[in-house]
Each structure stands twice: as structure tokens, then as C-alpha cells.
GROMACS .gro file of C-alpha atoms in nm:
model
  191
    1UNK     CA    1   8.453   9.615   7.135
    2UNK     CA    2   8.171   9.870   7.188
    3UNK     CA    3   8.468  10.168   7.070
    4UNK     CA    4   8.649  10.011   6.823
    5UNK     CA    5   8.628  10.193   6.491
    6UNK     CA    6   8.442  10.484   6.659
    7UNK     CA    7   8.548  10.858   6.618
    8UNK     CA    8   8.615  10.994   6.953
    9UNK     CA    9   8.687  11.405   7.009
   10UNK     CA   10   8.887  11.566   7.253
   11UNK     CA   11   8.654  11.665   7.552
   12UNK     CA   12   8.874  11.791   7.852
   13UNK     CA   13   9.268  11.874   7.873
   14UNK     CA   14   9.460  11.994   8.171
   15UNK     CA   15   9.831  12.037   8.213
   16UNK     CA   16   9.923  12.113   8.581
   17UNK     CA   17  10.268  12.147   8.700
   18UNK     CA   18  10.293  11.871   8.994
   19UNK     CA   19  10.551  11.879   9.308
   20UNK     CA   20  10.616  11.527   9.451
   21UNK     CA   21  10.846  11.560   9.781
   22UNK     CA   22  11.060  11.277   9.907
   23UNK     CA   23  10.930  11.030  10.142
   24UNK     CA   24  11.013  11.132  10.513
   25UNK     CA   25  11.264  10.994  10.753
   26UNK     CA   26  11.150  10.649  10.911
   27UNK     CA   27  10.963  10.602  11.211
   28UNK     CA   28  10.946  10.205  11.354
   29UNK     CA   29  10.639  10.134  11.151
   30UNK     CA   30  10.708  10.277  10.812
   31UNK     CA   31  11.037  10.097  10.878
   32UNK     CA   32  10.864   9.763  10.953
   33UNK     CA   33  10.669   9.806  10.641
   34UNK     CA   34  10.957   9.902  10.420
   35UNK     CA   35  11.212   9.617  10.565
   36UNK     CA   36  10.922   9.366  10.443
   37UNK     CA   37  10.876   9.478  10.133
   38UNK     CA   38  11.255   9.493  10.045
   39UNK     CA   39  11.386   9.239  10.225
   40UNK     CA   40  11.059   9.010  10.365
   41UNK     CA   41  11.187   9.097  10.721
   42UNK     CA   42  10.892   9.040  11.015
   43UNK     CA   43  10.837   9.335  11.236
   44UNK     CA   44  10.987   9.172  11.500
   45UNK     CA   45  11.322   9.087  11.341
   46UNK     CA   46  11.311   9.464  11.182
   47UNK     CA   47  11.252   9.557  11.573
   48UNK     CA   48  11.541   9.361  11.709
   49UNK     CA   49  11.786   9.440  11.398
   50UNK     CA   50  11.719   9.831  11.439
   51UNK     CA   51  11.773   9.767  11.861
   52UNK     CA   52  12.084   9.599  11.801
   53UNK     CA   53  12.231   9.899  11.556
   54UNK     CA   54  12.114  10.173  11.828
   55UNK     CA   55  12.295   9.946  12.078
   56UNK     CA   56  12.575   9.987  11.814
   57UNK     CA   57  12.525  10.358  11.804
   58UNK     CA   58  12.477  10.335  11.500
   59UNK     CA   59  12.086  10.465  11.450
   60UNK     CA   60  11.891  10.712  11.708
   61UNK     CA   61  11.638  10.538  11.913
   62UNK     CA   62  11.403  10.284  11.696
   63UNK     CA   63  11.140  10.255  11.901
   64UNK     CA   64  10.933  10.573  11.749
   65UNK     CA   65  10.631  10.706  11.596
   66UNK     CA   66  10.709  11.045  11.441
   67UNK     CA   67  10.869  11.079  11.083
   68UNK     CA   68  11.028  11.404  11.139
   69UNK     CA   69  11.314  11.610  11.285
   70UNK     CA   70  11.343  11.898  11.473
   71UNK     CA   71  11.439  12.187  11.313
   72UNK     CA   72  11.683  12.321  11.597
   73UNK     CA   73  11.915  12.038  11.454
   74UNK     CA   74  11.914  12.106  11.118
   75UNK     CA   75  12.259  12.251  11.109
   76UNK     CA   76  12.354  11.902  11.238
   77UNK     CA   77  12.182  11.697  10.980
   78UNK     CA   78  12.350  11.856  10.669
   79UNK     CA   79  12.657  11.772  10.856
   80UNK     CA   80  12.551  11.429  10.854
   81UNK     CA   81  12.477  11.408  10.496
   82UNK     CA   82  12.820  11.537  10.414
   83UNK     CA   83  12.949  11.212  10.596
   84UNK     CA   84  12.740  10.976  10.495
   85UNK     CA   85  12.612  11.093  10.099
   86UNK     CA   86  12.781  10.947   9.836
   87UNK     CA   87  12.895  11.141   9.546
   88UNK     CA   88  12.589  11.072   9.296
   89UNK     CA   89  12.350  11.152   9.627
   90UNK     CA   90  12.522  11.473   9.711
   91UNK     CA   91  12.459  11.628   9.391
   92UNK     CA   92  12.080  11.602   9.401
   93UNK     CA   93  12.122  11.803   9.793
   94UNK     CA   94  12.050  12.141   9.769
   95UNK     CA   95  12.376  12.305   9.886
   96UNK     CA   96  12.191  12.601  10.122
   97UNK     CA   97  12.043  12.411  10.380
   98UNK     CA   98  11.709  12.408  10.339
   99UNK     CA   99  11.439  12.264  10.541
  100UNK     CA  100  11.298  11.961  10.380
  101UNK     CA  101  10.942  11.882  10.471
  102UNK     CA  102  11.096  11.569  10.735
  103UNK     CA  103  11.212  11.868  10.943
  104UNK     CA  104  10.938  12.015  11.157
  105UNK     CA  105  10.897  12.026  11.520
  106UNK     CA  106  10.664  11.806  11.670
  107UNK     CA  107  10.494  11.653  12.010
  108UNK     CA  108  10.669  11.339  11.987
  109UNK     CA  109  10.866  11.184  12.290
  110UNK     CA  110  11.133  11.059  11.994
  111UNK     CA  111  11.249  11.207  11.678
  112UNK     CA  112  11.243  10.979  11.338
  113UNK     CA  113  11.490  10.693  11.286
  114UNK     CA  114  11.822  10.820  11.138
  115UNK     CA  115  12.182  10.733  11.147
  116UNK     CA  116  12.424  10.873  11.398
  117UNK     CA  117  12.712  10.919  11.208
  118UNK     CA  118  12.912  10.614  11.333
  119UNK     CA  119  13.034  10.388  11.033
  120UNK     CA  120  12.929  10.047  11.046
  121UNK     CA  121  13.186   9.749  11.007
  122UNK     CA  122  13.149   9.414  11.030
  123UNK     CA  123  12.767   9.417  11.055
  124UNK     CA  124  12.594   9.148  10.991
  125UNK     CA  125  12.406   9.080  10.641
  126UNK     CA  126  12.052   9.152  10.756
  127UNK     CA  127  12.181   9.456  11.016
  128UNK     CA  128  12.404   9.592  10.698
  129UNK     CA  129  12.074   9.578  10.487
  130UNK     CA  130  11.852   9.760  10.738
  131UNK     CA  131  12.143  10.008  10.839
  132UNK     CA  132  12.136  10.100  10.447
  133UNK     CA  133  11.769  10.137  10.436
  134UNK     CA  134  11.761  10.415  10.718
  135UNK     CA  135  12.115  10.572  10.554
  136UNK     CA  136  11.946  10.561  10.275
  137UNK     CA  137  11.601  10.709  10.344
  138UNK     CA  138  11.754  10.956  10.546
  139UNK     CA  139  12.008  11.085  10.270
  140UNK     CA  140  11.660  11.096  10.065
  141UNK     CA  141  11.445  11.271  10.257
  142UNK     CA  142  11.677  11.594  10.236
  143UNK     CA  143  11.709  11.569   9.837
  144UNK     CA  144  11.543  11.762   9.608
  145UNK     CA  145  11.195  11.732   9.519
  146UNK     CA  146  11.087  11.620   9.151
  147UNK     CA  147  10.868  11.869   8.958
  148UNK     CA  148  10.648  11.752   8.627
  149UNK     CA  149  10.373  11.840   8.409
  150UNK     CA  150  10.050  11.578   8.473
  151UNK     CA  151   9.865  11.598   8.093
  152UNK     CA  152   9.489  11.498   8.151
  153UNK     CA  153   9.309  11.397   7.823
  154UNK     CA  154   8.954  11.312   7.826
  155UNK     CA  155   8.791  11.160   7.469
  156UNK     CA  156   8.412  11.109   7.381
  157UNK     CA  157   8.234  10.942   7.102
  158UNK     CA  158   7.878  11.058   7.003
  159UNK     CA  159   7.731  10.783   7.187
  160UNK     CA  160   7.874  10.891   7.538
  161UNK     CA  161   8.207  10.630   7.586
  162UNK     CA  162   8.452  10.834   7.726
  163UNK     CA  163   8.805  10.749   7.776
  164UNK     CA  164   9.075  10.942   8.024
  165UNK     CA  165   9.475  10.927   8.028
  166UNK     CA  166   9.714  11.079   8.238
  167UNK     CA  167  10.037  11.125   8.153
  168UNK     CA  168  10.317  11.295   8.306
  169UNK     CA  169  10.679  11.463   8.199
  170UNK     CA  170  10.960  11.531   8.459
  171UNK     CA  171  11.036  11.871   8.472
  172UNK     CA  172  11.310  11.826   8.685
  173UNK     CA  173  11.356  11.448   8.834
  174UNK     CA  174  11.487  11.574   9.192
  175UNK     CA  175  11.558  11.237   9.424
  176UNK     CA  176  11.401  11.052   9.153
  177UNK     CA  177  11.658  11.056   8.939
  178UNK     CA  178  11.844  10.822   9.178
  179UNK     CA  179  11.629  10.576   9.219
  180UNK     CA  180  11.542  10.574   8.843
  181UNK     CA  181  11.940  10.530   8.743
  182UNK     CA  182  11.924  10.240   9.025
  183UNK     CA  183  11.633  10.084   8.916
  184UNK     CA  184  11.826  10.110   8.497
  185UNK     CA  185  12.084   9.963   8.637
  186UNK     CA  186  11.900   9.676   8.822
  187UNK     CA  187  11.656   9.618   8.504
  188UNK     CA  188  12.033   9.615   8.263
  189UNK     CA  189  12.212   9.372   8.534
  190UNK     CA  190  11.844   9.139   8.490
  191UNK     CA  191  11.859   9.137   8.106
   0.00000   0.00000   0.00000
């Protein structure tokens, strides 16, 4: 009420050019905290699923704390995607290897959570949901990273109220663009 019908003048602008990298492979408790939110899993049933794939050979050891990979394997993990990616994944890979930011040596006893490469049949619901999480995560944290401009507008009236907005506009969507044609297709399926 205090701003309504007052004349306000443009005060600050900035337009930055923003980077915003994929999230990192899982450790256990960034698993943990993503199996709850997704699925409302405990962190003692995401525990026991993720022991029962490794047992499976179908996920590296779960019981970790480090969220990256070392780099003397990153040969390997490419290899990996290629097995694992789906088509609409694959194209948002850059094709010459890079090193993502996941991939950085490390004092950790235990690298991050990742698939193995062996395909999973027959799973059970809750073990095929968590098995797709780290697939998925994984096949993430090696995609490209999504670039955009971050507008900053700051507006004054003469008698000091001052209003800020932030907006932003992809550049280039990077591993984004995924998740924002899953999360269309989810909002379409809802309507």
C-alpha cells in the first residue's frame, strides 16, 4: 500500500553471465536425502536398498562419504555412459571426454556411488527406483553445464522504497534441459 501509485526510477542494473554445474555423483548421505525427497524412503531402507544392489553388483560400494571420482578412471566412466545414457541424455554429453567437476582425486577410503555397468532385471520396485536415481545422477553429473544471463533491477521512489528483481535467461540449458522436458512432460500428463 505504501508504493502503490508511486513513481519509482531505475537505481541499479547488472547482467552477469552465470555457470550452474550439475550436481555431483552421490555419496550415502546426499543419497539418503535425495531417496526421501523423491520417494519418502528412511535412511535406513535407502541404506539396505543401495547394500542389496552392490550385493547385486549393480552399484560401487554405498557405504561412502565423497561425491567424486578419480580422475585415473575417467576413460572408464565415458564408457559407462555410452552403456547406460539414453539417447535424449547422450546428446547433452560432451563427446571429448572432459572432466566434469565430480571427477577429482580425493582422500577418501571410497569413491562416490555409481553404477557398475551390470543391467538390472527383475529388481524390485523400490531397488528399481533407487538403482534409477544413482543411473540417473551419475549420467547427470557428466552433462553439460547450463549457462544464463542473471538481470538484477533495483527501483526507488523519492521517499526511499526500493524494490529488487532478478531474473534470469538460459543461454544454453546444458543438463537442464532434461529435467525441464521431464518436468513438461510430468506437468502435461497432470493437466
Amino acid at each position: 500500500a505504501a508504493v502503490k501509485d508511486k513513481m519509482f526510477a531505475l537505481r541499479d542494473f547488472s547482467d552477469e553471465i552465470k555457470t550452474e554445474y550439475p550436481p555431483k555423483t552421490f555419496n550415502l548421505p546426499d543419497l539418503q536425502k535425495e531417496a526421501n525427497k523423491a520417494f519418502g524412503f528412511a535412511l535406513d531402507k535407502t541404506l539396505a536398498l543401495a547394500q542389496s544392489l552392490y550385493e547385486k553388483k549393480l552399484i560401487t560400494y554405498p557405504r561412502t562419504d565423497s561425491p567424486l571420482l578419480p580422475e585415473s578412471d575417467l576413460n572408464k566412466y565415458y564408457t559407462l555412459i555410452g552403456k547406460l545414457a539414453s539417447e535424449g541424455e547422450k546428446k547433452l554429453i560432451p563427446s571429448d571426454n572432459r572432466k566434469p567437476p565430480c571427477v577429482r582425486d580425493s582422500d577418501s577410503a571410497h569413491t562416490a556411488l555409481i553404477p557398475t555397468g551390470g543391467l538390472p532385471q527383475n529388481l524390485p520396485e523400490d531397488e528399481a527406483k533407487l538403482y534409477e536415481l544413482i543411473r540417473s545422477r551419475f549420467i547427470t553429473a557428466f552433462m553439460f553445464p547450463r549457462t544464463y544471463h542473471q538481470y538484477t533491477l533495483v527501483i526507488a521512489d523519492e521517499e526511499g522504497h526500493t524494490l529488487k528483481a532478478r531474473v534470469t535467461c538460459d543461454i544454453d540449458k546444458g543438463y537442464k534441459a532434461l529435467h525441464s522436458r521431464k518436468k513438461d512432460t510430468d506437468e502435461t500428463a497432470d493437466r
